[in-house]
XYZ file of N, CA, C and O in Angstrom:
544
model
N -9.817 -9.984 7.033
C -9.701 -8.601 7.442
C -10.490 -7.744 6.482
O -10.299 -7.813 5.276
N -11.361 -6.928 6.998
C -12.117 -6.035 6.150
C -11.301 -4.820 5.772
O -10.551 -4.292 6.581
N -11.418 -4.386 4.541
C -10.685 -3.211 4.104
C -11.337 -1.928 4.612
O -10.824 -0.849 4.405
N -12.470 -2.072 5.303
C -13.150 -0.905 5.855
C -12.301 -0.192 6.908
O -12.548 0.960 7.223
N -11.278 -0.860 7.439
C -10.423 -0.227 8.436
C -9.425 0.745 7.801
O -8.826 1.552 8.496
N -9.277 0.684 6.479
C -8.423 1.633 5.769
C -9.279 2.796 5.273
O -10.443 2.605 4.938
N -8.696 3.995 5.211
C -9.484 5.124 4.687
C -9.834 4.909 3.221
O -9.155 4.159 2.522
N -10.883 5.553 2.765
C -11.325 5.376 1.375
C -10.549 6.316 0.443
O -11.131 7.095 -0.302
N -9.240 6.188 0.531
C -8.319 6.979 -0.286
C -6.940 6.345 -0.160
O -6.708 5.527 0.736
N -5.997 6.723 -1.027
C -4.624 6.241 -0.858
C -4.053 6.772 0.458
O -4.545 7.769 1.007
N -3.031 6.131 0.971
C -2.387 6.552 2.213
C -1.121 7.346 1.926
O -0.504 7.178 0.879
N -0.714 8.159 2.872
C 0.593 8.796 2.794
C 1.631 7.810 3.340
O 1.284 6.855 4.046
N 2.884 8.048 3.036
C 3.962 7.207 3.580
C 3.909 7.239 5.107
O 4.041 6.206 5.762
N 3.679 8.418 5.684
C 3.610 8.544 7.148
C 2.477 7.703 7.730
O 2.632 7.076 8.785
N 1.344 7.666 7.052
C 0.222 6.848 7.526
C 0.565 5.358 7.451
O 0.201 4.585 8.344
N 1.266 4.963 6.411
C 1.708 3.575 6.292
C 2.656 3.209 7.418
O 2.550 2.132 8.016
N 3.572 4.110 7.748
C 4.499 3.874 8.862
C 3.756 3.789 10.182
O 4.085 2.971 11.045
N 2.754 4.638 10.350
C 1.962 4.598 11.589
C 1.241 3.264 11.727
O 1.178 2.695 12.820
N 0.715 2.744 10.627
C 0.077 1.425 10.666
C 1.091 0.346 11.033
O 0.808 -0.562 11.800
N 2.294 0.458 10.469
C 3.360 -0.510 10.749
C 3.714 -0.514 12.237
O 3.951 -1.567 12.823
N 3.729 0.657 12.837
C 4.091 0.775 14.259
C 2.936 0.450 15.205
O 3.140 0.283 16.398
N 1.732 0.370 14.668
C 0.567 0.106 15.508
C 0.554 -1.349 15.969
O 1.255 -2.198 15.420
N -0.240 -1.625 16.969
C -0.391 -2.994 17.457
C -1.324 -3.818 16.574
O -1.439 -5.027 16.757
N -1.978 -3.191 15.625
C -2.957 -3.884 14.782
C -2.295 -4.830 13.782
O -2.909 -5.803 13.358
N -1.035 -4.555 13.408
C -0.356 -5.350 12.391
C 1.023 -5.776 12.862
O 1.693 -5.049 13.581
N 1.432 -6.939 12.405
C 2.801 -7.405 12.650
C 3.761 -6.656 11.718
O 4.885 -6.354 12.068
N 3.279 -6.374 10.491
C 4.070 -5.636 9.520
C 3.149 -4.962 8.515
O 2.125 -5.522 8.131
N 3.521 -3.760 8.101
C 2.872 -3.056 6.997
C 3.998 -2.488 6.143
O 4.875 -1.795 6.654
N 4.007 -2.818 4.864
C 5.046 -2.325 3.965
C 4.416 -1.844 2.666
O 3.579 -2.533 2.091
N 4.811 -0.652 2.212
C 4.286 -0.161 0.938
C 4.879 -0.945 -0.222
O 6.056 -1.287 -0.214
N 4.062 -1.246 -1.199
C 4.512 -1.940 -2.405
C 4.495 -1.001 -3.610
O 5.073 -1.314 -4.635
N 3.827 0.132 -3.483
C 3.737 1.081 -4.582
C 3.543 2.478 -4.003
O 2.630 2.702 -3.215
N 4.438 3.392 -4.373
C 4.329 4.784 -3.917
C 4.419 5.699 -5.131
O 5.085 5.373 -6.116
N 3.735 6.815 -5.052
C 3.632 7.721 -6.196
C 3.959 9.144 -5.786
O 3.650 9.569 -4.681
N 4.563 9.865 -6.719
C 4.862 11.277 -6.528
C 4.065 12.085 -7.547
O 3.586 11.546 -8.543
N 3.946 13.371 -7.276
C 3.306 14.282 -8.224
C 4.097 15.585 -8.245
O 4.684 15.975 -7.233
N 4.104 16.225 -9.373
C 4.832 17.493 -9.504
C 4.311 18.507 -8.492
O 3.108 18.651 -8.295
N 5.246 19.179 -7.850
C 4.881 20.227 -6.909
C 4.383 19.713 -5.566
O 3.894 20.498 -4.758
N 4.495 18.422 -5.312
C 4.019 17.841 -4.058
C 5.184 17.200 -3.323
O 5.984 16.487 -3.921
N 5.277 17.457 -2.030
C 6.318 16.845 -1.217
C 5.916 15.454 -0.751
O 6.766 14.607 -0.499
N 4.627 15.231 -0.619
C 4.100 13.967 -0.102
C 4.149 12.881 -1.163
O 4.002 13.153 -2.344
N 4.381 11.643 -0.728
C 4.232 10.479 -1.605
C 3.012 9.712 -1.125
O 2.769 9.597 0.070
N 2.245 9.190 -2.070
C 1.060 8.407 -1.731
C 1.308 6.930 -1.994
O 1.910 6.558 -2.998
N 0.809 6.122 -1.084
C 0.915 4.667 -1.188
C -0.419 4.134 -1.692
O -1.460 4.428 -1.112
N -0.355 3.351 -2.763
C -1.591 2.787 -3.307
C -1.605 1.265 -3.262
O -2.553 0.643 -3.736
N -0.571 0.670 -2.685
C -0.525 -0.781 -2.515
C 0.282 -1.098 -1.260
O 1.344 -0.518 -1.032
N -0.253 -2.001 -0.439
C 0.367 -2.344 0.841
C 0.411 -3.846 1.051
O -0.525 -4.561 0.679
N 1.483 -4.299 1.692
C 1.557 -5.663 2.199
C 1.257 -5.565 3.687
O 1.902 -4.809 4.413
N 0.239 -6.287 4.134
C -0.194 -6.274 5.530
C -0.040 -7.674 6.112
O -0.516 -8.643 5.512
N 0.606 -7.778 7.267
C 0.747 -9.067 7.943
C 0.067 -8.940 9.298
O 0.399 -8.061 10.094
N -0.901 -9.858 9.520
C -1.692 -9.778 10.741
C -2.371 -11.114 11.014
O -2.899 -11.744 10.100
N -2.373 -11.535 12.272
C -3.149 -12.705 12.713
C -3.005 -13.924 11.808
O -3.993 -14.542 11.426
N -1.770 -14.268 11.437
C -1.549 -15.461 10.641
C -1.943 -15.350 9.179
O -2.073 -16.365 8.497
N -2.117 -14.122 8.687
C -2.508 -13.919 7.285
C -1.691 -12.778 6.685
O -1.502 -11.742 7.316
N -1.216 -12.993 5.472
C -0.565 -11.941 4.701
C -1.566 -11.481 3.643
O -2.110 -12.295 2.907
N -1.798 -10.184 3.621
C -2.671 -9.586 2.604
C -1.842 -8.649 1.732
O -0.976 -7.931 2.235
N -2.147 -8.641 0.471
C -1.651 -7.621 -0.440
C -2.868 -6.842 -0.888
O -3.783 -7.417 -1.477
N -2.923 -5.561 -0.547
C -4.097 -4.752 -0.886
C -3.681 -3.560 -1.739
O -2.591 -3.014 -1.583
N -4.558 -3.193 -2.661
C -4.288 -2.062 -3.524
C -5.499 -1.146 -3.595
O -6.633 -1.607 -3.472
N -5.231 0.151 -3.766
C -6.326 1.104 -3.906
C -6.787 1.096 -5.359
O -6.051 1.466 -6.260
N -8.017 0.635 -5.574
C -8.617 0.524 -6.900
C -9.323 1.836 -7.214
O -10.355 2.151 -6.621
N -8.771 2.598 -8.136
C -9.352 3.898 -8.493
C -10.739 3.763 -9.114
O -11.612 4.583 -8.853
N -10.947 2.730 -9.905
C -12.245 2.553 -10.558
C -13.344 2.277 -9.538
O -14.456 2.779 -9.649
N -13.015 1.474 -8.521
C -14.001 1.133 -7.484
C -13.963 2.112 -6.319
O -14.846 2.099 -5.470
N -12.926 2.958 -6.271
C -12.768 3.948 -5.212
C -12.686 3.294 -3.829
O -13.298 3.751 -2.874
N -11.920 2.186 -3.757
C -11.774 1.470 -2.489
C -10.545 0.569 -2.527
O -9.989 0.303 -3.590
N -10.137 0.106 -1.360
C -9.052 -0.860 -1.241
C -9.586 -2.237 -1.594
O -10.685 -2.600 -1.192
N -8.796 -2.980 -2.339
C -9.198 -4.319 -2.741
C -8.085 -5.314 -2.413
O -6.902 -4.962 -2.449
N -8.460 -6.523 -2.077
C -7.489 -7.568 -1.770
C -6.994 -8.172 -3.084
O -7.778 -8.694 -3.867
N -5.699 -8.064 -3.305
C -5.062 -8.593 -4.505
C -4.426 -9.949 -4.195
O -4.350 -10.820 -5.056
N -3.994 -10.139 -2.951
C -3.303 -11.355 -2.533
C -3.686 -11.667 -1.095
O -3.801 -10.752 -0.262
N -3.855 -12.960 -0.794
C -4.156 -13.377 0.579
C -3.628 -14.783 0.781
O -3.875 -15.673 -0.029
N -2.867 -14.978 1.857
C -2.340 -16.302 2.167
C -2.171 -16.432 3.682
O -1.660 -15.522 4.335
N -2.605 -17.558 4.231
C -2.444 -17.841 5.659
C -1.069 -18.443 5.905
O -0.505 -19.115 5.039
N -0.528 -18.215 7.116
C 0.772 -18.778 7.478
C 0.756 -19.242 8.924
O -0.059 -18.804 9.723
N 1.700 -20.145 9.219
C 1.834 -20.647 10.582
C 3.156 -20.253 11.218
O 3.259 -20.200 12.436
N 4.187 -19.999 10.415
C 5.479 -19.613 10.996
C 6.033 -18.388 10.283
O 5.626 -18.052 9.179
N 6.993 -17.729 10.943
C 7.500 -16.449 10.460
C 8.219 -16.586 9.115
O 8.150 -15.679 8.279
N 8.893 -17.714 8.878
C 9.564 -17.906 7.588
C 8.545 -17.912 6.447
O 8.771 -17.329 5.398
N 7.433 -18.584 6.670
C 6.379 -18.608 5.651
C 5.809 -17.209 5.447
O 5.539 -16.800 4.311
N 5.651 -16.461 6.532
C 5.126 -15.092 6.423
C 6.037 -14.239 5.556
O 5.562 -13.456 4.725
N 7.348 -14.379 5.730
C 8.293 -13.601 4.922
C 8.181 -13.968 3.445
O 8.192 -13.092 2.584
N 8.067 -15.273 3.169
C 7.911 -15.711 1.775
C 6.611 -15.173 1.177
O 6.583 -14.696 0.045
N 5.530 -15.261 1.938
C 4.239 -14.780 1.447
C 4.231 -13.261 1.279
O 3.589 -12.733 0.363
N 4.944 -12.565 2.158
C 5.032 -11.108 2.012
C 5.729 -10.754 0.699
O 5.306 -9.829 -0.004
N 6.775 -11.500 0.357
C 7.462 -11.285 -0.922
C 6.512 -11.565 -2.082
O 6.438 -10.807 -3.041
N 5.764 -12.663 -1.989
C 4.797 -13.000 -3.037
C 3.715 -11.923 -3.157
O 3.300 -11.573 -4.260
N 3.250 -11.415 -2.018
C 2.237 -10.361 -2.027
C 2.784 -9.112 -2.711
O 2.094 -8.476 -3.516
N 4.035 -8.762 -2.391
C 4.664 -7.603 -3.014
C 4.725 -7.776 -4.530
O 4.390 -6.858 -5.287
N 5.126 -8.959 -4.981
C 5.205 -9.218 -6.419
C 3.827 -9.151 -7.073
O 3.677 -8.588 -8.164
N 2.823 -9.701 -6.414
C 1.456 -9.654 -6.953
C 0.970 -8.209 -7.054
O 0.325 -7.826 -8.038
N 1.282 -7.402 -6.051
C 0.868 -5.993 -6.063
C 1.606 -5.208 -7.139
O 1.016 -4.345 -7.800
N 2.889 -5.485 -7.305
C 3.657 -4.802 -8.355
C 3.044 -5.090 -9.730
O 2.884 -4.185 -10.530
N 2.697 -6.344 -9.951
C 2.069 -6.710 -11.225
C 0.706 -6.043 -11.355
O 0.358 -5.493 -12.403
N -0.094 -6.082 -10.300
C -1.428 -5.472 -10.296
C -1.343 -3.977 -10.606
O -2.147 -3.441 -11.366
N -0.341 -3.312 -10.021
C -0.195 -1.868 -10.210
C 0.520 -1.523 -11.511
O 0.581 -0.354 -11.890
N 1.060 -2.538 -12.196
C 1.721 -2.288 -13.474
C 3.139 -1.778 -13.344
O 3.649 -1.129 -14.255
N 3.815 -2.083 -12.234
C 5.199 -1.647 -12.041
C 6.169 -2.690 -12.556
O 5.863 -3.875 -12.618
N 7.377 -2.219 -12.839
C 8.454 -3.132 -13.183
C 8.924 -3.834 -11.917
O 8.632 -3.390 -10.811
N 9.693 -4.905 -12.085
C 10.232 -5.648 -10.947
C 11.069 -4.757 -10.049
O 11.920 -4.009 -10.527
N 10.825 -4.826 -8.747
C 11.615 -4.096 -7.765
C 11.833 -4.998 -6.566
O 11.060 -5.891 -6.300
N 12.872 -4.718 -5.834
C 13.139 -5.472 -4.614
C 12.167 -5.049 -3.532
O 11.853 -3.867 -3.383
N 11.710 -6.011 -2.743
C 10.842 -5.748 -1.604
C 11.655 -5.019 -0.544
O 12.766 -5.410 -0.234
N 11.136 -3.932 0.012
C 11.851 -3.156 1.011
C 10.988 -2.977 2.241
O 9.786 -2.790 2.140
N 11.619 -3.028 3.400
C 10.898 -2.810 4.652
C 10.402 -1.383 4.711
O 10.986 -0.474 4.127
N 9.333 -1.159 5.438
C 8.728 0.172 5.506
C 9.694 1.205 6.085
O 9.689 2.351 5.687
N 10.549 0.820 7.017
C 11.485 1.779 7.603
C 12.533 2.254 6.607
O 13.096 3.320 6.756
N 12.801 1.448 5.580
C 13.739 1.857 4.546
C 13.043 2.700 3.480
O 13.685 3.262 2.618
N 11.737 2.756 3.527
C 10.969 3.486 2.522
C 10.741 2.622 1.301
O 11.099 1.454 1.269
N 10.148 3.191 0.322
C 9.899 2.480 -0.933
C 10.202 3.454 -2.058
O 9.940 4.650 -1.943
N 10.799 2.949 -3.107
C 11.134 3.808 -4.231
C 9.855 4.301 -4.894
O 8.976 3.522 -5.222
N 9.747 5.595 -5.041
C 8.559 6.168 -5.676
C 8.635 5.976 -7.185
O 9.713 5.893 -7.760
N 7.482 5.886 -7.783
C 7.408 5.800 -9.233
C 8.036 7.062 -9.811
O 7.739 8.169 -9.383
N 8.938 6.887 -10.762
C 9.647 8.027 -11.332
C 8.687 8.940 -12.079
O 7.792 8.486 -12.767
N 8.910 10.251 -11.919
C 8.073 11.211 -12.627
C 6.655 11.220 -12.112
O 6.389 10.930 -10.967
N 5.736 11.574 -12.984
C 4.330 11.631 -12.608
C 3.521 10.902 -13.660
O 3.469 11.311 -14.808
N 2.889 9.839 -13.268
C 2.080 9.052 -14.193
C 0.622 9.491 -14.110
O 0.225 10.232 -13.217
N -0.163 8.990 -15.039
C -1.611 9.242 -14.990
C -2.192 8.677 -13.697
O -3.050 9.291 -13.077
N -1.715 7.499 -13.305
C -2.192 6.879 -12.063
C -1.851 7.761 -10.866
O -2.678 7.971 -9.989
N -0.639 8.304 -10.832
C -0.247 9.177 -9.726
C -1.149 10.403 -9.668
O -1.614 10.788 -8.596
N -1.411 11.010 -10.812
C -2.291 12.193 -10.831
C -3.678 11.833 -10.292
O -4.259 12.559 -9.490
N -4.205 10.685 -10.727
C -5.533 10.260 -10.273
C -5.535 9.964 -8.770
O -6.491 10.298 -8.068
N -4.474 9.363 -8.270
C -4.390 9.068 -6.831
C -4.361 10.351 -6.011
O -5.032 10.462 -4.988
N -3.580 11.340 -6.457
C -3.524 12.608 -5.730
C -4.863 13.340 -5.793
O -5.283 13.959 -4.815
N -5.553 13.258 -6.932
C -6.883 13.863 -7.023
C -7.828 13.210 -6.026
O -8.595 13.889 -5.343
N -7.787 11.889 -5.933
C -8.651 11.160 -4.990
C -8.281 11.510 -3.555
O -9.143 11.722 -2.711
N -6.989 11.580 -3.267
C -6.516 11.934 -1.926
C -7.001 13.340 -1.554
O -7.526 13.556 -0.467
N -6.834 14.293 -2.467
C -7.263 15.669 -2.206
C -8.770 15.766 -2.030
O -9.254 16.498 -1.159
N -9.535 15.032 -2.833
C -10.995 15.048 -2.726
C -11.439 14.500 -1.365
O -12.325 15.050 -0.728
N -10.810 13.440 -0.912
C -11.153 12.854 0.392
C -10.764 13.802 1.508
O -11.488 13.948 2.496
N -9.624 14.478 1.344
C -9.169 15.445 2.349
C -10.120 16.618 2.440
O -10.453 17.079 3.522
N -10.634 17.093 1.283
C -11.610 18.185 1.271
C -12.900 17.760 1.944
O -13.518 18.528 2.685
N -13.344 16.519 1.714
C -14.564 16.001 2.312
C -14.413 15.898 3.827
O -15.316 16.242 4.579
N -13.236 15.430 4.280
C -12.970 15.302 5.721
C -12.960 16.659 6.411
O -13.344 16.778 7.567
N -12.529 17.710 5.689
C -12.434 19.045 6.276
C -13.801 19.707 6.464
O -13.944 20.603 7.268
N -14.787 19.252 5.711
C -16.136 19.881 5.772
C -16.897 19.494 7.003
O -16.816 18.722 7.759
């Protein structure tokens, strides 16, 4: 799966839910969400994607300014997909530098990173810059 199908910026929680509900994926679950002071929106910078017999763990790489594949595993049955989704979540948590957290379905939401980190500020700056570019 090419990451070109994702926007060249972090996603909002609502966008992640829309992907989950779309026919393009069997499942989409956020693995990392960020908040910023004075902002109601949370941004997702890591996703577990299940599609066409493959589980992907993808993260938004600020240095490269694009989504990158952190984890990829093929599966044949749903039990294996669930196990691989858990593994993808763990790989993304480590990649993003988060502490251990339980994997949660997208409909339950994902716990946002407490407070505002440097990474969160950078993600919101990138999101705002892409939004300004789209508006022009």
